[in-house]
Coordinates of N, CA, C and O in Angstrom, one line a residue:
X1 N -50.7 180.4 164.4 CA -49.4 180.8 164.0 C -48.5 180.9 165.3 O -47.4 180.4 165.2
X2 N -49.1 181.5 166.4 CA -48.3 181.6 167.6 C -48.0 180.2 168.2 O -46.9 179.9 168.7
X3 N -49.0 179.3 168.1 CA -48.8 177.9 168.5 C -47.7 177.2 167.7 O -46.8 176.5 168.3
X4 N -47.7 177.4 166.4 CA -46.7 176.8 165.6 C -45.3 177.3 165.9 O -44.3 176.5 166.0
X5 N -45.1 178.6 166.2 CA -43.9 179.2 166.6 C -43.4 178.6 167.9 O -42.3 178.3 168.1
X6 N -44.4 178.5 168.9 CA -44.1 178.0 170.2 C -43.6 176.5 170.1 O -42.6 176.2 170.7
X7 N -44.3 175.7 169.3 CA -43.9 174.3 169.1 C -42.5 174.3 168.4 O -41.6 173.5 168.9
X8 N -42.2 175.1 167.4 CA -40.9 175.1 166.8 C -39.8 175.5 167.8 O -38.7 174.9 167.8
X9 N -40.1 176.5 168.6 CA -39.1 176.9 169.6 C -38.8 175.8 170.6 O -37.7 175.6 171.0
X10 N -39.9 175.1 171.1 CA -39.7 174.0 172.0 C -38.8 172.9 171.3 O -38.0 172.3 171.9
X11 N -39.1 172.6 170.0 CA -38.3 171.6 169.3 C -36.8 172.1 169.2 O -35.9 171.3 169.4
X12 N -36.6 173.4 168.9 CA -35.2 173.9 168.8 C -34.5 173.8 170.2 O -33.4 173.4 170.3
X13 N -35.2 174.1 171.3 CA -34.6 174.0 172.6 C -34.3 172.5 172.9 O -33.3 172.3 173.5
X14 N -35.2 171.6 172.6 CA -34.9 170.2 172.8 C -33.7 169.7 172.0 O -32.9 168.9 172.5
X15 N -33.5 170.3 170.9 CA -32.3 170.0 170.0 C -31.0 170.5 170.8 O -30.0 169.8 170.7
X16 N -31.1 171.6 171.4 CA -29.9 172.1 172.1 C -29.6 171.2 173.3 O -28.5 170.8 173.5
X17 N -30.6 170.7 174.0 CA -30.4 169.8 175.1 C -29.8 168.5 174.7 O -28.9 168.0 175.4
X18 N -30.1 168.0 173.5 CA -29.7 166.7 173.1 C -28.4 166.8 172.3 O -27.7 165.8 172.2
X19 N -27.9 167.9 171.8 CA -26.7 168.0 171.0 C -25.6 168.8 171.5 O -24.5 168.7 171.1
X20 N -25.9 169.7 172.4 CA -24.8 170.6 172.9 C -24.0 169.9 174.0 O -24.5 169.4 175.0
X21 N -22.7 169.8 173.8 CA -21.8 169.2 174.7 C -20.8 170.1 175.3 O -20.1 169.7 176.2
X22 N -20.6 171.3 174.8 CA -19.6 172.2 175.3 C -20.2 173.2 176.3 O -21.4 173.4 176.4
X23 N -19.3 173.8 177.1 CA -19.8 174.8 178.0 C -20.1 176.1 177.4 O -20.8 177.0 177.9
X24 N -19.6 176.3 176.1 CA -19.9 177.5 175.4 C -21.4 177.5 175.0 O -21.9 176.7 174.3
X25 N -22.1 178.6 175.5 CA -23.6 178.6 175.1 C -23.7 178.8 173.6 O -23.1 179.7 173.0
X26 N -24.6 178.0 173.0 CA -24.8 178.2 171.6 C -26.3 178.2 171.3 O -27.1 177.7 172.2
X27 N -26.7 178.7 170.2 CA -28.0 178.8 169.8 C -28.3 177.9 168.6 O -27.4 177.5 167.9
X28 N -29.6 177.5 168.4 CA -30.0 176.8 167.3 C -30.7 177.7 166.3 O -31.5 178.5 166.7
X29 N -30.3 177.6 165.1 CA -30.8 178.5 164.0 C -31.5 177.5 163.0 O -30.9 176.5 162.6
X30 N -32.7 177.8 162.6 CA -33.4 177.1 161.5 C -33.6 178.2 160.5 O -34.2 179.2 160.7
X31 N -33.2 177.8 159.3 CA -33.2 178.8 158.2 C -34.0 178.2 157.0 O -33.8 177.1 156.6
X32 N -35.0 178.9 156.6 CA -35.9 178.5 155.4 C -35.5 179.4 154.3 O -35.5 180.6 154.4
X33 N -35.2 178.8 153.1 CA -34.8 179.6 151.9 C -35.8 179.2 150.8 O -36.0 178.1 150.5
X34 N -36.5 180.3 150.3 CA -37.4 180.1 149.2 C -36.7 180.6 147.9 O -36.4 181.7 147.7
X35 N -36.6 179.6 146.9 CA -36.0 180.0 145.6 C -37.2 180.2 144.7 O -38.3 179.6 144.8
X36 N -37.1 181.2 143.8 CA -38.2 181.6 142.8 C -38.5 180.4 142.0 O -37.7 179.5 141.7
X37 N -39.8 180.4 141.5 CA -40.3 179.3 140.7 C -40.3 179.8 139.2 O -41.4 180.1 138.7
X38 N -39.2 180.0 138.6 CA -39.1 180.4 137.2 C -37.9 179.8 136.6 O -37.0 179.3 137.3
X39 N -37.8 179.8 135.3 CA -36.7 179.2 134.6 C -35.4 179.8 135.1 O -35.3 181.0 135.3
X40 N -34.4 179.0 135.3 CA -33.0 179.5 135.7 C -33.0 180.2 137.0 O -32.1 181.1 137.2
X41 N -33.9 179.9 137.9 CA -33.9 180.5 139.2 C -33.0 179.7 140.2 O -32.5 180.3 141.2
X42 N -32.8 178.4 140.0 CA -32.0 177.6 140.9 C -30.5 177.7 140.7 O -30.0 178.3 139.7
X43 N -29.7 177.3 141.7 CA -28.3 177.3 141.6 C -27.6 176.1 142.2 O -28.2 175.4 143.0
X44 N -26.4 175.8 141.8 CA -25.6 174.8 142.5 C -24.4 175.4 143.1 O -23.4 174.8 143.5
X45 N -24.4 176.7 143.3 CA -23.3 177.5 143.9 C -23.4 177.2 145.4 O -24.4 176.8 146.0
X46 N -22.3 177.6 146.1 CA -22.3 177.5 147.6 C -22.9 178.8 148.1 O -22.5 179.9 147.7
X47 N -23.9 178.7 149.0 CA -24.6 179.8 149.5 C -24.2 180.0 151.0 O -24.3 179.0 151.8
X48 N -23.9 181.2 151.4 CA -23.6 181.5 152.8 C -24.5 182.6 153.3 O -25.1 183.3 152.5
X49 N -24.6 182.7 154.6 CA -25.5 183.7 155.2 C -24.9 184.2 156.5 O -24.3 183.4 157.2
X50 N -25.0 185.5 156.7 CA -24.5 186.1 157.9 C -25.7 186.9 158.5 O -26.5 187.5 157.8
X51 N -25.9 186.7 159.8 CA -27.0 187.4 160.5 C -26.5 188.3 161.6 O -25.5 187.9 162.3
X52 N -27.1 189.4 161.7 CA -26.7 190.4 162.8 C -27.9 190.9 163.6 O -29.0 190.9 163.1
X53 N -27.6 191.3 164.8 CA -28.6 192.0 165.6 C -28.4 193.5 165.5 O -27.4 194.0 164.8
X54 N -29.2 194.3 166.1 CA -29.1 195.8 166.0 C -27.8 196.3 166.6 O -27.4 197.4 166.2
X55 N -27.2 195.6 167.5 CA -25.9 196.1 168.1 C -24.7 195.7 167.2 O -23.6 196.1 167.5
X56 N -24.9 195.0 166.1 CA -23.8 194.6 165.2 C -23.2 193.3 165.5 O -22.3 192.9 164.8
X57 N -23.7 192.6 166.5 CA -23.2 191.2 166.8 C -23.7 190.3 165.7 O -24.8 190.5 165.2
X58 N -22.8 189.4 165.2 CA -23.2 188.6 164.1 C -22.7 187.2 164.2 O -21.8 186.8 165.0
X59 N -23.4 186.3 163.4 CA -23.0 184.9 163.2 C -22.9 184.7 161.7 O -23.8 185.1 161.0
X60 N -21.9 184.0 161.2 CA -21.8 183.7 159.8 C -21.8 182.2 159.6 O -21.1 181.4 160.3
X61 N -22.6 181.8 158.6 CA -22.6 180.4 158.1 C -22.0 180.3 156.7 O -22.6 180.9 155.8
X62 N -20.9 179.7 156.6 CA -20.1 179.8 155.3 C -20.7 178.9 154.2 O -20.5 179.2 153.0
X63 N -21.5 177.9 154.5 CA -22.1 177.0 153.5 C -23.3 176.4 154.2 O -23.3 175.5 155.0
X64 N -24.5 177.0 153.8 CA -25.7 176.5 154.4 C -26.0 175.0 154.3 O -26.4 174.4 155.2
X65 N -25.7 174.5 153.1 CA -26.0 173.1 152.8 C -25.1 172.1 153.7 O -25.7 171.2 154.3
X66 N -23.8 172.4 153.8 CA -23.0 171.5 154.6 C -23.2 171.8 156.1 O -23.0 170.9 156.9
X67 N -23.5 173.0 156.5 CA -23.7 173.3 157.9 C -25.0 172.7 158.4 O -25.0 172.1 159.5
X68 N -26.1 172.8 157.7 CA -27.4 172.4 158.3 C -28.3 171.7 157.4 O -29.5 171.6 157.7
X69 N -27.9 171.3 156.2 CA -28.8 170.7 155.2 C -29.2 169.3 155.8 O -28.3 168.5 156.2
X70 N -30.4 169.0 155.7 CA -30.9 167.7 156.3 C -31.4 166.8 155.2 O -31.9 165.7 155.5
X71 N -31.3 167.1 154.0 CA -31.8 166.3 152.9 C -30.9 165.3 152.2 O -31.2 164.7 151.3
X72 N -29.6 165.3 152.7 CA -28.7 164.3 152.2 C -27.7 164.9 151.2 O -27.9 166.0 150.6
X73 N -26.6 164.1 150.9 CA -25.6 164.6 150.0 C -26.0 164.8 148.6 O -25.5 165.7 147.9
X74 N -26.9 164.0 148.1 CA -27.2 164.1 146.7 C -28.4 165.0 146.4 O -28.8 165.2 145.2
X75 N -29.0 165.6 147.4 CA -30.1 166.5 147.3 C -29.7 167.8 146.6 O -28.6 168.3 146.9
X76 N -30.5 168.4 145.7 CA -30.1 169.6 145.1 C -30.8 170.8 145.8 O -32.0 171.1 145.5
X77 N -30.1 171.4 146.6 CA -30.6 172.6 147.3 C -30.7 173.8 146.4 O -30.0 173.8 145.4
X78 N -31.5 174.7 146.7 CA -31.7 176.0 145.9 C -32.2 175.7 144.5 O -31.8 176.4 143.6
X79 N -33.1 174.7 144.3 CA -33.6 174.4 143.0 C -34.8 175.3 142.7 O -35.4 175.8 143.7
X80 N -35.2 175.4 141.5 CA -36.4 176.2 141.1 C -37.6 175.8 141.9 O -37.9 174.7 142.0
X81 N -38.2 176.8 142.5 CA -39.5 176.6 143.3 C -39.3 175.9 144.6 O -40.3 175.6 145.2
X82 N -38.1 175.7 145.1 CA -38.0 174.9 146.3 C -38.0 175.8 147.6 O -37.7 177.0 147.5
X83 N -38.3 175.2 148.7 CA -38.1 175.8 150.0 C -37.2 174.8 150.7 O -37.6 173.7 151.0
X84 N -36.0 175.3 151.0 CA -35.0 174.4 151.7 C -34.9 174.8 153.1 O -35.0 176.0 153.5
X85 N -34.7 173.8 154.0 CA -34.6 174.0 155.4 C -33.2 173.6 155.9 O -32.7 172.5 155.6
X86 N -32.6 174.5 156.7 CA -31.3 174.2 157.2 C -31.3 174.4 158.7 O -31.9 175.5 159.2
X87 N -30.8 173.5 159.5 CA -30.8 173.7 161.0 C -29.5 173.3 161.6 O -28.9 172.3 161.2
X88 N -28.9 174.1 162.4 CA -27.7 173.8 163.1 C -27.4 174.8 164.2 O -28.2 175.7 164.5
X89 N -26.3 174.5 164.9 CA -25.9 175.4 166.0 C -24.8 176.4 165.6 O -24.0 176.1 164.8
X90 N -24.9 177.5 166.2 CA -23.9 178.5 166.0 C -23.9 179.4 167.3 O -24.8 179.3 168.1
X91 N -22.9 180.3 167.4 CA -22.9 181.2 168.5 C -24.1 182.0 168.6 O -24.7 182.4 167.6
X92 N -24.5 182.3 169.9 CA -25.7 183.2 170.1 C -25.3 184.6 169.9 O -24.2 185.0 170.2
X93 N -26.2 185.4 169.3 CA -25.9 186.8 169.3 C -26.9 187.5 170.3 O -27.8 186.9 170.8
X94 N -26.5 188.7 170.7 CA -27.2 189.3 171.9 C -28.7 189.5 171.7 O -29.5 189.2 172.5
X95 N -29.1 190.2 170.5 CA -30.4 190.5 170.3 C -31.0 189.7 169.2 O -30.4 188.8 168.6
X96 N -32.3 190.0 168.8 CA -32.9 189.3 167.7 C -32.3 189.6 166.4 O -31.8 190.8 166.2
X97 N -32.2 188.7 165.5 CA -31.7 188.9 164.2 C -32.5 190.0 163.5 O -33.7 189.9 163.5
X98 N -31.8 190.9 162.8 CA -32.5 192.0 162.1 C -31.8 192.3 160.8 O -32.3 193.1 160.0
X99 N -30.6 191.7 160.5 CA -29.9 192.0 159.3 C -29.4 190.7 158.6 O -28.9 189.8 159.3
X100 N -29.5 190.6 157.3 CA -29.0 189.4 156.6 C -28.1 189.9 155.5 O -28.3 190.9 154.8
X101 N -27.0 189.1 155.4 CA -26.1 189.2 154.2 C -26.0 187.8 153.6 O -25.5 186.9 154.2
X102 N -26.6 187.7 152.4 CA -26.8 186.4 151.7 C -25.8 186.5 150.5 O -25.9 187.4 149.7
X103 N -24.9 185.4 150.4 CA -23.9 185.5 149.4 C -23.8 184.1 148.7 O -23.9 183.1 149.3
X104 N -23.5 184.2 147.4 CA -23.2 183.1 146.6 C -21.8 183.2 146.2 O -21.2 184.3 146.0
X105 N -21.1 182.0 146.1 CA -19.7 182.0 145.7 C -19.5 182.1 144.2 O -18.4 182.2 143.6
X106 N -20.7 182.0 143.5 CA -20.7 182.1 142.0 C -20.1 180.8 141.3 O -19.9 180.9 140.1
X107 N -19.9 179.7 142.0 CA -19.3 178.5 141.4 C -20.4 177.7 140.8 O -21.6 177.9 140.9
X108 N -20.0 176.6 140.2 CA -20.9 175.6 139.7 C -21.4 175.9 138.2 O -21.0 176.9 137.6
X109 N -22.1 174.9 137.7 CA -22.6 175.0 136.4 C -23.7 176.0 136.2 O -23.9 176.6 135.2
X110 N -24.5 176.3 137.3 CA -25.6 177.2 137.3 C -25.4 178.3 138.4 O -25.9 178.2 139.5
X111 N -24.5 179.3 138.2 CA -24.1 180.2 139.3 C -25.2 181.3 139.6 O -25.2 181.9 140.6
X112 N -26.2 181.5 138.7 CA -27.2 182.5 138.9 C -28.3 181.9 139.7 O -28.7 180.8 139.6
X113 N -28.8 182.7 140.7 CA -29.8 182.2 141.6 C -30.8 183.4 141.9 O -30.4 184.5 142.1
X114 N -32.1 183.1 141.9 CA -33.1 184.1 142.3 C -33.7 183.6 143.6 O -34.5 182.7 143.7
X115 N -33.4 184.4 144.7 CA -33.9 184.1 146.0 C -35.1 184.9 146.3 O -35.1 186.2 146.1
X116 N -36.2 184.3 146.6 CA -37.5 185.1 147.0 C -37.4 185.6 148.4 O -37.7 186.7 148.6
X117 N -37.1 184.7 149.3 CA -37.2 185.0 150.7 C -36.3 184.1 151.6 O -36.0 183.0 151.2
X118 N -35.9 184.6 152.8 CA -35.3 183.7 153.7 C -35.9 184.0 155.1 O -36.1 185.2 155.4
X119 N -36.2 183.0 155.8 CA -36.7 183.1 157.2 C -35.7 182.5 158.2 O -35.2 181.4 157.9
X120 N -35.4 183.2 159.2 CA -34.5 182.6 160.3 C -35.3 182.6 161.6 O -35.9 183.5 162.0
X121 N -35.2 181.4 162.3 CA -35.7 181.2 163.6 C -34.5 180.9 164.5 O -33.7 180.0 164.1
X122 N -34.4 181.6 165.6 CA -33.3 181.3 166.5 C -33.7 181.2 167.9 O -34.7 181.9 168.3
X123 N -33.0 180.4 168.7 CA -33.3 180.3 170.1 C -32.1 179.6 170.8 O -31.2 179.1 170.1
X124 N -32.0 179.7 172.1 CA -31.0 179.1 172.9 C -31.5 178.9 174.3 O -32.6 179.4 174.6
X125 N -30.8 178.1 175.0 CA -31.2 177.8 176.4 C -31.3 179.1 177.2 O -30.4 179.9 177.3
X126 N -32.5 179.3 177.7 CA -32.8 180.5 178.5 C -33.0 181.8 177.6 O -33.1 182.9 178.2
X127 N -33.1 181.6 176.3 CA -33.2 182.8 175.4 C -34.6 182.7 174.7 O -35.1 181.6 174.5
X128 N -35.2 183.8 174.4 CA -36.4 183.8 173.7 C -36.2 183.2 172.3 O -35.2 183.3 171.7
X129 N -37.3 182.8 171.7 CA -37.3 182.3 170.3 C -37.7 183.5 169.4 O -38.7 184.2 169.7
X130 N -36.9 183.7 168.4 CA -37.1 184.8 167.5 C -37.2 184.3 166.1 O -36.6 183.4 165.7
X131 N -38.1 185.0 165.3 CA -38.3 184.7 163.9 C -38.3 185.9 163.1 O -39.0 186.9 163.5
X132 N -37.6 186.0 162.0 CA -37.7 187.1 161.1 C -37.7 186.6 159.6 O -36.9 185.7 159.3
X133 N -38.6 187.1 158.8 CA -38.6 186.8 157.4 C -38.1 188.0 156.6 O -38.6 189.1 156.8
X134 N -37.0 187.7 155.8 CA -36.4 188.7 155.0 C -37.0 188.5 153.6 O -36.9 187.4 153.0
X135 N -37.6 189.5 153.0 CA -38.0 189.5 151.6 C -36.8 189.8 150.8 O -36.2 190.9 150.9
X136 N -36.3 188.9 149.9 CA -35.1 189.2 149.2 C -35.4 189.6 147.7 O -35.0 190.6 147.3
X137 N -36.2 188.8 147.0 CA -36.6 189.1 145.6 C -35.5 189.7 144.8 O -35.6 190.8 144.3
X138 N -34.4 188.9 144.7 CA -33.2 189.4 144.0 C -32.5 188.3 143.3 O -32.4 187.2 143.9
X139 N -32.0 188.5 142.1 CA -31.1 187.6 141.4 C -29.7 187.8 141.9 O -29.2 188.9 142.0
X140 N -29.1 186.7 142.4 CA -27.8 186.8 142.9 C -26.9 186.0 142.0 O -27.0 184.8 141.8
X141 N -26.1 186.7 141.2 CA -25.3 186.1 140.1 C -24.1 186.9 139.8 O -24.1 188.1 140.1
X142 N -23.1 186.3 139.1 CA -21.9 187.0 138.8 C -22.1 188.2 137.9 O -21.4 189.2 137.9
X143 N -23.2 188.2 137.1 CA -23.5 189.2 136.1 C -24.7 190.1 136.5 O -25.2 190.8 135.6
X144 N -25.3 189.9 137.7 CA -26.5 190.6 138.0 C -26.2 191.8 138.9 O -25.5 191.7 139.9
X145 N -26.7 193.0 138.5 CA -26.5 194.2 139.2 C -27.7 194.4 140.1 O -28.8 193.9 139.9
X146 N -27.7 195.1 141.3 CA -26.6 196.0 141.6 C -25.6 195.4 142.5 O -24.5 195.8 142.6
X147 N -25.9 194.3 143.2 CA -24.9 193.8 144.2 C -24.2 192.5 143.8 O -23.5 191.9 144.5
X148 N -24.5 192.0 142.6 CA -23.9 190.8 142.0 C -24.1 189.6 142.9 O -25.1 189.0 142.8
X149 N -23.1 189.2 143.7 CA -23.1 187.9 144.4 C -23.6 188.0 145.8 O -23.6 187.1 146.6
X150 N -24.1 189.2 146.2 CA -24.5 189.4 147.6 C -25.9 190.2 147.6 O -26.1 191.1 146.8
X151 N -26.7 189.8 148.5 CA -28.0 190.5 148.8 C -27.9 190.9 150.3 O -27.7 190.0 151.2
X152 N -28.1 192.1 150.6 CA -28.2 192.6 152.0 C -29.5 193.1 152.3 O -30.1 193.9 151.5
X153 N -30.1 192.7 153.4 CA -31.4 193.2 153.9 C -31.2 193.6 155.3 O -30.8 192.7 156.2
X154 N -31.4 194.8 155.6 CA -31.2 195.4 157.0 C -32.5 196.0 157.5 O -32.9 197.0 157.1
X155 N -33.1 195.2 158.4 CA -34.3 195.7 159.0 C -34.1 196.2 160.4 O -35.0 196.5 161.2
X156 N -32.8 196.4 160.8 CA -32.5 196.9 162.2 C -33.0 198.3 162.3 O -32.7 199.1 161.4
X157 N -33.7 198.7 163.3 CA -34.2 200.0 163.5 C -35.3 200.5 162.5 O -35.6 201.7 162.5
X158 N -35.9 199.6 161.8 CA -36.9 200.0 160.9 C -38.3 199.8 161.5 O -38.4 199.0 162.5
X159 N -39.3 200.4 161.0 CA -40.6 200.3 161.5 C -41.2 198.9 161.2 O -40.7 198.2 160.3
X160 N -42.1 198.4 162.0 CA -42.7 197.1 161.7 C -43.3 197.1 160.3 O -43.8 198.1 159.8
X161 N -43.2 195.9 159.7 CA -43.7 195.8 158.4 C -42.6 195.6 157.4 O -42.8 195.0 156.3
X162 N -41.4 196.0 157.7 CA -40.2 195.7 156.8 C -39.9 194.3 156.8 O -39.6 193.7 155.8
X163 N -40.0 193.7 157.9 CA -39.9 192.2 158.1 C -40.9 191.8 159.1 O -41.5 192.6 159.8
X164 N -41.0 190.5 159.3 CA -42.0 190.0 160.3 C -41.2 189.5 161.5 O -40.7 188.4 161.4
X165 N -41.0 190.3 162.5 CA -40.3 189.9 163.7 C -41.3 189.4 164.7 O -42.2 190.1 165.1
X166 N -41.0 188.2 165.2 CA -41.9 187.6 166.2 C -41.0 187.1 167.3 O -40.0 186.4 167.0
X167 N -41.4 187.3 168.6 CA -40.6 186.8 169.7 C -41.5 186.1 170.6 O -42.6 186.6 171.0
X168 N -41.1 184.9 171.1 CA -41.9 184.1 172.1 C -41.1 184.1 173.3 O -39.9 183.6 173.3
X169 N -41.6 184.6 174.4 CA -40.8 184.7 175.6 C -41.2 183.7 176.7 O -40.5 183.4 177.6
X170 N -42.4 183.1 176.5 CA -42.9 182.1 177.5 C -42.6 180.7 176.9 O -42.9 180.4 175.8
X171 N -42.0 179.9 177.7 CA -41.7 178.5 177.3 C -42.3 177.6 178.3 O -42.2 177.6 179.4

């Protein structure tokens, strides 16, 4: 497990070296999204995600599929039973990610979505590689209560076990 995370962090760092052209330091985020495997769990809505650290610094991705989808234009992200992977660059936040705000815009023919989990891996040049798995287990839909089109998971300041935070500091 630790070897896999180390290899992933090295891959993400090599991505920074090969794609970053600005002086602004940026981080690479890889996001894994697991949709439930049940009837009507998938969606064709636009899904966004915002990540924060314990100090409240945050980064927002307005459309996961267009920002970091690697499966092509005609691929159906967030389908029943799928695990989708998104990778891209965004501003670095100070500490490790510990809060998620996951939002659907409620558009499309299938606006209802059941998200099982989301995992985020982040790293940047000279920064440790961090990974956190958020257990969501929530229907995100225009008519689903309690939060309708948004799921919030805040593991900042919680005891171990709420999420799986791992940090690799040696590269």
